PDB file of C-alpha atoms in Angstrom:
ATOM      1  CA  MET A 469     208.868-183.002  -7.685  1.00  0.00           C
ATOM      2  CA  LYS A 470     206.490-181.635 -10.355  1.00  0.00           C
ATOM      3  CA  LYS A 471     203.861-183.801 -11.903  1.00  0.00           C
ATOM      4  CA  ALA A 472     204.171-184.658 -15.618  1.00  0.00           C
ATOM      5  CA  GLY A 473     203.006-181.754 -17.673  1.00  0.00           C
ATOM      6  CA  GLY A 474     203.878-179.182 -14.999  1.00  0.00           C
ATOM      7  CA  THR A 475     201.855-177.450 -12.303  1.00  0.00           C
ATOM      8  CA  LYS A 476     198.232-176.407 -12.679  1.00  0.00           C
ATOM      9  CA  ALA A 477     199.308-172.771 -13.113  1.00  0.00           C
ATOM     10  CA  GLU A 478     201.730-173.696 -15.900  1.00  0.00           C
ATOM     11  CA  LEU A 479     199.072-175.775 -17.646  1.00  0.00           C
ATOM     12  CA  GLN A 480     196.600-172.875 -17.455  1.00  0.00           C
ATOM     13  CA  LYS A 481     199.224-170.572 -18.914  1.00  0.00           C
ATOM     14  CA  LYS A 482     199.717-172.915 -21.871  1.00  0.00           C
ATOM     15  CA  LEU A 483     195.962-173.181 -22.393  1.00  0.00           C
ATOM     16  CA  ASP A 484     195.608-169.397 -22.355  1.00  0.00           C
ATOM     17  CA  ALA A 485     198.385-169.049 -24.931  1.00  0.00           C
ATOM     18  CA  LEU A 486     196.772-171.680 -27.114  1.00  0.00           C
ATOM     19  CA  ARG A 487     193.384-169.949 -26.847  1.00  0.00           C
ATOM     20  CA  ARG A 488     194.930-166.628 -27.908  1.00  0.00           C
ATOM     21  CA  LYS A 489     196.482-168.300 -30.945  1.00  0.00           C
ATOM     22  CA  VAL A 490     193.130-169.832 -31.908  1.00  0.00           C
ATOM     23  CA  GLU A 491     191.371-166.461 -31.500  1.00  0.00           C
ATOM     24  CA  ALA A 492     194.033-164.767 -33.630  1.00  0.00           C
ATOM     25  CA  LEU A 493     193.597-167.400 -36.341  1.00  0.00           C
ATOM     26  CA  GLU A 494     189.816-166.956 -36.250  1.00  0.00           C
ATOM     27  CA  LYS A 495     190.173-163.178 -36.600  1.00  0.00           C
ATOM     28  CA  ASP A 496     192.541-163.643 -39.528  1.00  0.00           C
ATOM     29  CA  GLU A 497     190.006-165.969 -41.165  1.00  0.00           C
ATOM     30  CA  VAL A 498     187.206-163.417 -40.698  1.00  0.00           C
ATOM     31  CA  LYS A 499     189.380-160.664 -42.193  1.00  0.00           C
ATOM     32  CA  ARG A 500     190.302-162.922 -45.104  1.00  0.00           C
ATOM     33  CA  LYS A 501     186.633-163.660 -45.832  1.00  0.00           C
ATOM     34  CA  GLU A 502     185.768-159.947 -45.567  1.00  0.00           C
ATOM     35  CA  MET A 503     188.545-159.101 -48.028  1.00  0.00           C
ATOM     36  CA  GLU A 504     187.366-161.810 -50.416  1.00  0.00           C
ATOM     37  CA  LYS A 505     183.778-160.528 -50.191  1.00  0.00           C
ATOM     38  CA  ALA A 506     184.921-156.933 -50.806  1.00  0.00           C
ATOM     39  CA  LEU A 507     186.921-158.068 -53.842  1.00  0.00           C
ATOM     40  CA  GLU A 508     183.958-160.065 -55.204  1.00  0.00           C
ATOM     41  CA  ASP A 509     181.656-157.042 -54.754  1.00  0.00           C
ATOM     42  CA  ARG A 510     184.155-154.776 -56.478  1.00  0.00           C
ATOM     43  CA  LEU A 511     184.553-157.130 -59.424  1.00  0.00           C
ATOM     44  CA  ALA A 512     180.771-157.556 -59.718  1.00  0.00           C
ATOM     45  CA  MET A 513     180.326-153.776 -59.700  1.00  0.00           C
ATOM     46  CA  GLU A 514     182.993-153.288 -62.370  1.00  0.00           C
ATOM     47  CA  LYS A 515     181.383-156.012 -64.503  1.00  0.00           C
ATOM     48  CA  LEU A 516     178.011-154.292 -64.189  1.00  0.00           C
ATOM     49  CA  VAL A 517     179.428-150.896 -65.190  1.00  0.00           C
ATOM     50  CA  ALA A 518     181.101-152.503 -68.210  1.00  0.00           C
ATOM     51  CA  SER A 519     177.793-154.148 -69.120  1.00  0.00           C
ATOM     52  CA  VAL A 520     175.896-150.844 -68.859  1.00  0.00           C
ATOM     53  CA  SER A 521     178.541-149.058 -70.908  1.00  0.00           C
ATOM     54  CA  ALA A 522     178.379-151.743 -73.604  1.00  0.00           C
ATOM     55  CA  ARG A 523     174.631-151.165 -74.002  1.00  0.00           C
ATOM     56  CA  PHE A 524     175.292-147.686 -75.392  1.00  0.00           C
ATOM     57  CA  ILE A 525     177.963-148.559 -77.925  1.00  0.00           C
ATOM     58  CA  SER A 526     176.650-147.818 -81.415  1.00  0.00           C
ATOM     59  CA  ILE A 527     173.141-147.477 -80.007  1.00  0.00           C
ATOM     60  CA  ARG A 528     170.450-145.804 -82.096  1.00  0.00           C
ATOM     61  CA  THR A 529     169.075-142.504 -80.796  1.00  0.00           C
ATOM     62  CA  GLU A 530     165.558-143.880 -80.379  1.00  0.00           C
ATOM     63  CA  GLU A 531     166.883-146.681 -78.141  1.00  0.00           C
ATOM     64  CA  VAL A 532     168.663-144.465 -75.610  1.00  0.00           C
ATOM     65  CA  ASP A 533     165.704-143.807 -73.289  1.00  0.00           C
ATOM     66  CA  ARG A 534     164.765-147.479 -73.158  1.00  0.00           C
ATOM     67  CA  GLU A 535     168.310-148.584 -72.341  1.00  0.00           C
ATOM     68  CA  ILE A 536     168.659-145.997 -69.578  1.00  0.00           C
ATOM     69  CA  GLN A 537     165.446-147.369 -68.055  1.00  0.00           C
ATOM     70  CA  ASN A 538     166.707-150.946 -68.331  1.00  0.00           C
ATOM     71  CA  SER A 539     170.018-149.943 -66.786  1.00  0.00           C
ATOM     72  CA  LEU A 540     168.300-148.289 -63.815  1.00  0.00           C
ATOM     73  CA  LYS A 541     166.466-151.546 -63.104  1.00  0.00           C
ATOM     74  CA  THR A 542     169.749-153.471 -63.252  1.00  0.00           C
ATOM     75  CA  ILE A 543     171.446-150.949 -60.952  1.00  0.00           C
ATOM     76  CA  GLY A 544     168.613-150.952 -58.409  1.00  0.00           C
ATOM     77  CA  GLU A 545     168.501-154.744 -58.236  1.00  0.00           C
ATOM     78  CA  PHE A 546     172.282-154.964 -57.928  1.00  0.00           C
ATOM     79  CA  ALA A 547     172.263-152.486 -55.027  1.00  0.00           C
ATOM     80  CA  GLY A 548     169.373-154.322 -53.356  1.00  0.00           C
ATOM     81  CA  VAL A 549     167.042-151.310 -53.222  1.00  0.00           C
ATOM     82  CA  GLU A 550     163.524-150.538 -54.395  1.00  0.00           C
ATOM     83  CA  GLN A 551     164.121-147.331 -56.351  1.00  0.00           C
ATOM     84  CA  SER A 552     166.764-145.902 -58.664  1.00  0.00           C
ATOM     85  CA  TYR A 553     166.581-142.700 -60.683  1.00  0.00           C
ATOM     86  CA  PHE A 554     168.491-140.393 -63.000  1.00  0.00           C
ATOM     87  CA  CYS A 555     167.435-136.743 -62.801  1.00  0.00           C
ATOM     88  CA  LEU A 556     168.474-133.651 -64.736  1.00  0.00           C
ATOM     89  CA  LEU A 557     168.348-130.001 -63.721  1.00  0.00           C
ATOM     90  CA  ALA A 558     165.743-127.756 -65.323  1.00  0.00           C
ATOM     91  CA  ASP A 559     164.534-124.156 -65.033  1.00  0.00           C
ATOM     92  CA  LYS A 560     168.071-122.836 -64.506  1.00  0.00           C
ATOM     93  CA  GLY A 561     168.725-125.304 -61.718  1.00  0.00           C
ATOM     94  CA  LYS A 562     165.582-124.534 -59.696  1.00  0.00           C
ATOM     95  CA  ALA A 563     163.716-127.673 -60.723  1.00  0.00           C
ATOM     96  CA  ILE A 564     164.455-131.334 -61.363  1.00  0.00           C
ATOM     97  CA  GLU A 565     163.288-133.504 -64.234  1.00  0.00           C
ATOM     98  CA  CYS A 566     163.295-137.191 -63.324  1.00  0.00           C
ATOM     99  CA  ALA A 567     162.361-138.657 -66.668  1.00  0.00           C
ATOM    100  CA  TYR A 568     164.300-141.837 -65.948  1.00  0.00           C
ATOM    101  CA  HIS A 569     163.393-143.920 -62.895  1.00  0.00           C
ATOM    102  CA  TRP A 570     162.720-147.465 -61.728  1.00  0.00           C
ATOM    103  CA  THR A 571     160.655-148.795 -58.822  1.00  0.00           C
ATOM    104  CA  ALA A 572     160.514-152.463 -57.833  1.00  0.00           C
ATOM    105  CA  GLU A 573     157.238-154.128 -58.779  1.00  0.00           C
ATOM    106  CA  ASP A 574     156.590-155.528 -55.299  1.00  0.00           C
ATOM    107  CA  VAL A 575     156.753-152.159 -53.515  1.00  0.00           C
ATOM    108  CA  GLN A 576     153.534-151.651 -51.542  1.00  0.00           C
ATOM    109  CA  ALA A 577     154.402-148.374 -49.816  1.00  0.00           C
ATOM    110  CA  LYS A 578     153.643-144.967 -51.254  1.00  0.00           C
ATOM    111  CA  VAL A 579     155.827-144.464 -54.272  1.00  0.00           C
ATOM    112  CA  LEU A 580     157.852-141.339 -54.872  1.00  0.00           C
ATOM    113  CA  SER A 581     156.325-139.289 -57.647  1.00  0.00           C
ATOM    114  CA  PHE A 582     158.960-138.794 -60.284  1.00  0.00           C
ATOM    115  CA  ASN A 583     157.193-135.940 -61.996  1.00  0.00           C
ATOM    116  CA  ASP A 584     159.143-132.700 -62.236  1.00  0.00           C
ATOM    117  CA  PHE A 585     159.542-131.078 -58.834  1.00  0.00           C
ATOM    118  CA  SER A 586     161.180-128.023 -57.346  1.00  0.00           C
ATOM    119  CA  LEU A 587     164.318-128.102 -55.217  1.00  0.00           C
ATOM    120  CA  GLU A 588     163.384-124.835 -53.519  1.00  0.00           C
ATOM    121  CA  PRO A 589     161.899-126.370 -50.304  1.00  0.00           C
ATOM    122  CA  PHE A 590     164.821-128.758 -49.887  1.00  0.00           C
ATOM    123  CA  HIS A 591     167.569-126.351 -48.881  1.00  0.00           C
ATOM    124  CA  TRP A 592     169.860-128.967 -47.352  1.00  0.00           C
ATOM    125  CA  LEU A 593     169.654-131.371 -50.299  1.00  0.00           C
ATOM    126  CA  ARG A 594     170.008-128.559 -52.805  1.00  0.00           C
ATOM    127  CA  GLY A 595     173.073-127.211 -51.030  1.00  0.00           C
ATOM    128  CA  ARG A 596     174.818-130.595 -51.047  1.00  0.00           C
ATOM    129  CA  ILE A 597     173.988-131.253 -54.691  1.00  0.00           C
ATOM    130  CA  GLU A 598     175.096-127.791 -55.825  1.00  0.00           C
ATOM    131  CA  GLN A 599     178.407-128.278 -54.024  1.00  0.00           C
ATOM    132  CA  LEU A 600     178.802-131.601 -55.878  1.00  0.00           C
ATOM    133  CA  GLU A 601     178.738-133.479 -52.576  1.00  0.00           C
ATOM    134  CA  THR A 602     177.449-137.026 -52.239  1.00  0.00           C
ATOM    135  CA  VAL A 603     174.196-137.254 -50.263  1.00  0.00           C
ATOM    136  CA  TYR A 604     174.678-140.331 -48.081  1.00  0.00           C
ATOM    137  CA  VAL A 605     171.850-141.079 -45.638  1.00  0.00           C
ATOM    138  CA  SER A 606     171.653-144.561 -44.095  1.00  0.00           C
ATOM    139  CA  HIS A 607     168.674-143.618 -41.920  1.00  0.00           C
ATOM    140  CA  LEU A 608     166.389-140.580 -41.990  1.00  0.00           C
ATOM    141  CA  ASP A 609     167.146-139.963 -38.321  1.00  0.00           C
ATOM    142  CA  ASP A 610     170.735-139.221 -39.403  1.00  0.00           C
ATOM    143  CA  LEU A 611     169.594-136.120 -41.290  1.00  0.00           C
ATOM    144  CA  PRO A 612     170.654-132.810 -39.702  1.00  0.00           C
ATOM    145  CA  GLN A 613     168.137-130.412 -38.192  1.00  0.00           C
ATOM    146  CA  GLU A 614     168.216-128.160 -41.253  1.00  0.00           C
ATOM    147  CA  ALA A 615     166.960-131.070 -43.400  1.00  0.00           C
ATOM    148  CA  THR A 616     163.446-130.997 -41.904  1.00  0.00           C
ATOM    149  CA  ALA A 617     161.703-130.859 -45.285  1.00  0.00           C
ATOM    150  CA  GLU A 618     163.757-133.771 -46.609  1.00  0.00           C
ATOM    151  CA  LYS A 619     162.997-135.859 -43.527  1.00  0.00           C
ATOM    152  CA  GLU A 620     159.262-135.146 -43.670  1.00  0.00           C
ATOM    153  CA  ILE A 621     158.885-136.078 -47.332  1.00  0.00           C
ATOM    154  CA  GLY A 622     161.071-139.150 -46.816  1.00  0.00           C
ATOM    155  CA  GLN A 623     158.907-140.367 -43.941  1.00  0.00           C
ATOM    156  CA  ALA A 624     155.715-139.689 -45.897  1.00  0.00           C
ATOM    157  CA  LEU A 625     156.989-141.798 -48.792  1.00  0.00           C
ATOM    158  CA  GLY A 626     158.330-144.630 -46.657  1.00  0.00           C
ATOM    159  CA  ILE A 627     161.950-143.983 -47.590  1.00  0.00           C
ATOM    160  CA  GLN A 628     164.466-145.487 -45.171  1.00  0.00           C
ATOM    161  CA  SER A 629     167.786-144.600 -46.803  1.00  0.00           C
ATOM    162  CA  ILE A 630     168.919-142.274 -49.587  1.00  0.00           C
ATOM    163  CA  LEU A 631     172.023-142.111 -51.757  1.00  0.00           C
ATOM    164  CA  ALA A 632     172.378-139.351 -54.357  1.00  0.00           C
ATOM    165  CA  ILE A 633     175.433-138.608 -56.490  1.00  0.00           C
ATOM    166  CA  PRO A 634     175.743-135.191 -58.217  1.00  0.00           C
ATOM    167  CA  LEU A 635     176.631-135.381 -61.899  1.00  0.00           C
ATOM    168  CA  SER A 636     178.537-132.713 -63.774  1.00  0.00           C
ATOM    169  CA  LEU A 637     179.559-131.952 -67.324  1.00  0.00           C
ATOM    170  CA  LYS A 638     182.573-129.739 -67.908  1.00  0.00           C
ATOM    171  CA  GLN A 639     182.589-129.020 -64.140  1.00  0.00           C
ATOM    172  CA  LYS A 640     178.983-127.801 -64.251  1.00  0.00           C
ATOM    173  CA  LEU A 641     176.199-129.524 -62.315  1.00  0.00           C
ATOM    174  CA  VAL A 642     173.684-131.152 -64.674  1.00  0.00           C
ATOM    175  CA  GLY A 643     171.761-133.544 -62.399  1.00  0.00           C
ATOM    176  CA  PHE A 644     172.145-136.512 -60.089  1.00  0.00           C
ATOM    177  CA  MET A 645     171.776-140.275 -59.791  1.00  0.00           C
ATOM    178  CA  GLY A 646     169.957-141.689 -56.792  1.00  0.00           C
ATOM    179  CA  LEU A 647     168.954-144.821 -54.900  1.00  0.00           C
ATOM    180  CA  ASN A 648     166.200-145.154 -52.285  1.00  0.00           C
ATOM    181  CA  SER A 649     165.854-148.056 -49.885  1.00  0.00           C
ATOM    182  CA  LEU A 650     162.222-148.427 -48.816  1.00  0.00           C
ATOM    183  CA  GLY A 651     162.089-151.801 -47.103  1.00  0.00           C
ATOM    184  CA  ARG A 652     164.810-151.256 -44.515  1.00  0.00           C
ATOM    185  CA  PRO A 653     167.627-148.858 -43.594  1.00  0.00           C
ATOM    186  CA  LYS A 654     170.697-149.529 -45.711  1.00  0.00           C
ATOM    187  CA  LYS A 655     174.325-148.824 -44.979  1.00  0.00           C
ATOM    188  CA  TRP A 656     175.653-147.702 -48.337  1.00  0.00           C
ATOM    189  CA  ALA A 657     178.805-149.410 -49.558  1.00  0.00           C
ATOM    190  CA  GLU A 658     181.628-147.794 -51.501  1.00  0.00           C
ATOM    191  CA  GLU A 659     180.585-149.966 -54.445  1.00  0.00           C
ATOM    192  CA  ASP A 660     177.127-148.323 -54.430  1.00  0.00           C
ATOM    193  CA  ILE A 661     178.664-144.860 -54.620  1.00  0.00           C
ATOM    194  CA  THR A 662     181.129-145.805 -57.358  1.00  0.00           C
ATOM    195  CA  LEU A 663     178.409-147.598 -59.338  1.00  0.00           C
ATOM    196  CA  LEU A 664     176.139-144.543 -59.329  1.00  0.00           C
ATOM    197  CA  ARG A 665     178.916-142.149 -60.228  1.00  0.00           C
ATOM    198  CA  LEU A 666     180.217-144.206 -63.162  1.00  0.00           C
ATOM    199  CA  THR A 667     176.836-145.128 -64.630  1.00  0.00           C
ATOM    200  CA  GLY A 668     175.625-141.554 -64.149  1.00  0.00           C
ATOM    201  CA  GLU A 669     178.579-140.283 -66.150  1.00  0.00           C
ATOM    202  CA  ILE A 670     177.734-142.792 -68.885  1.00  0.00           C
ATOM    203  CA  PHE A 671     174.136-141.527 -69.030  1.00  0.00           C
ATOM    204  CA  VAL A 672     175.167-137.871 -69.133  1.00  0.00           C
ATOM    205  CA  ASN A 673     177.592-138.490 -72.002  1.00  0.00           C
ATOM    206  CA  VAL A 674     175.057-140.566 -73.930  1.00  0.00           C
ATOM    207  CA  LEU A 675     172.383-137.868 -73.630  1.00  0.00           C
ATOM    208  CA  GLN A 676     174.925-135.232 -74.644  1.00  0.00           C
ATOM    209  CA  ARG A 677     175.614-137.184 -77.834  1.00  0.00           C
ATOM    210  CA  LYS A 678     171.868-137.666 -78.378  1.00  0.00           C
ATOM    211  CA  ARG A 679     171.358-133.905 -78.408  1.00  0.00           C
TER     212      ARG A 679
END
């Protein structure tokens, strides 16, 4: 005759089944929280883009540069990085003018010089940008062998991660938006990419109207 509750093997079987149910519920809860977080991030990003766009409605020409600078600060802080920049092509695409840039005040490392510079030495970066491809680097060690120049300058400036989005006007490359993480390597989120692309398009259109 079996004891109440069944044999030891049967009891263990029930416990195992119960444990699997608990684990499944815990996984579902984690997924639910991840989905909620992703939705919150997406909504926050969309709110920020709307806020940036609103800054340029009926704006006076002399206020454009200042508002682009203010927007870059907002974007950098939202993304949790130390640098953000908006650069335009110059010299028939051979050089870059980074007239608009922001660097966090508490950055102690060497700061990237945002004076005009040539793209000539940076063959890998230039190739990606010219092909309108997103430059997504979570860690400098992830750079390919042909990006030696990019890796060397990144290390010299204390850059850990880079995100750059090409910007075009009428299907022609005009510049790019970028973020640099200096304090730590950063895994770029889809929201970061979308944020840069949308705000970059706003800046390009505003400057086009300014001209």
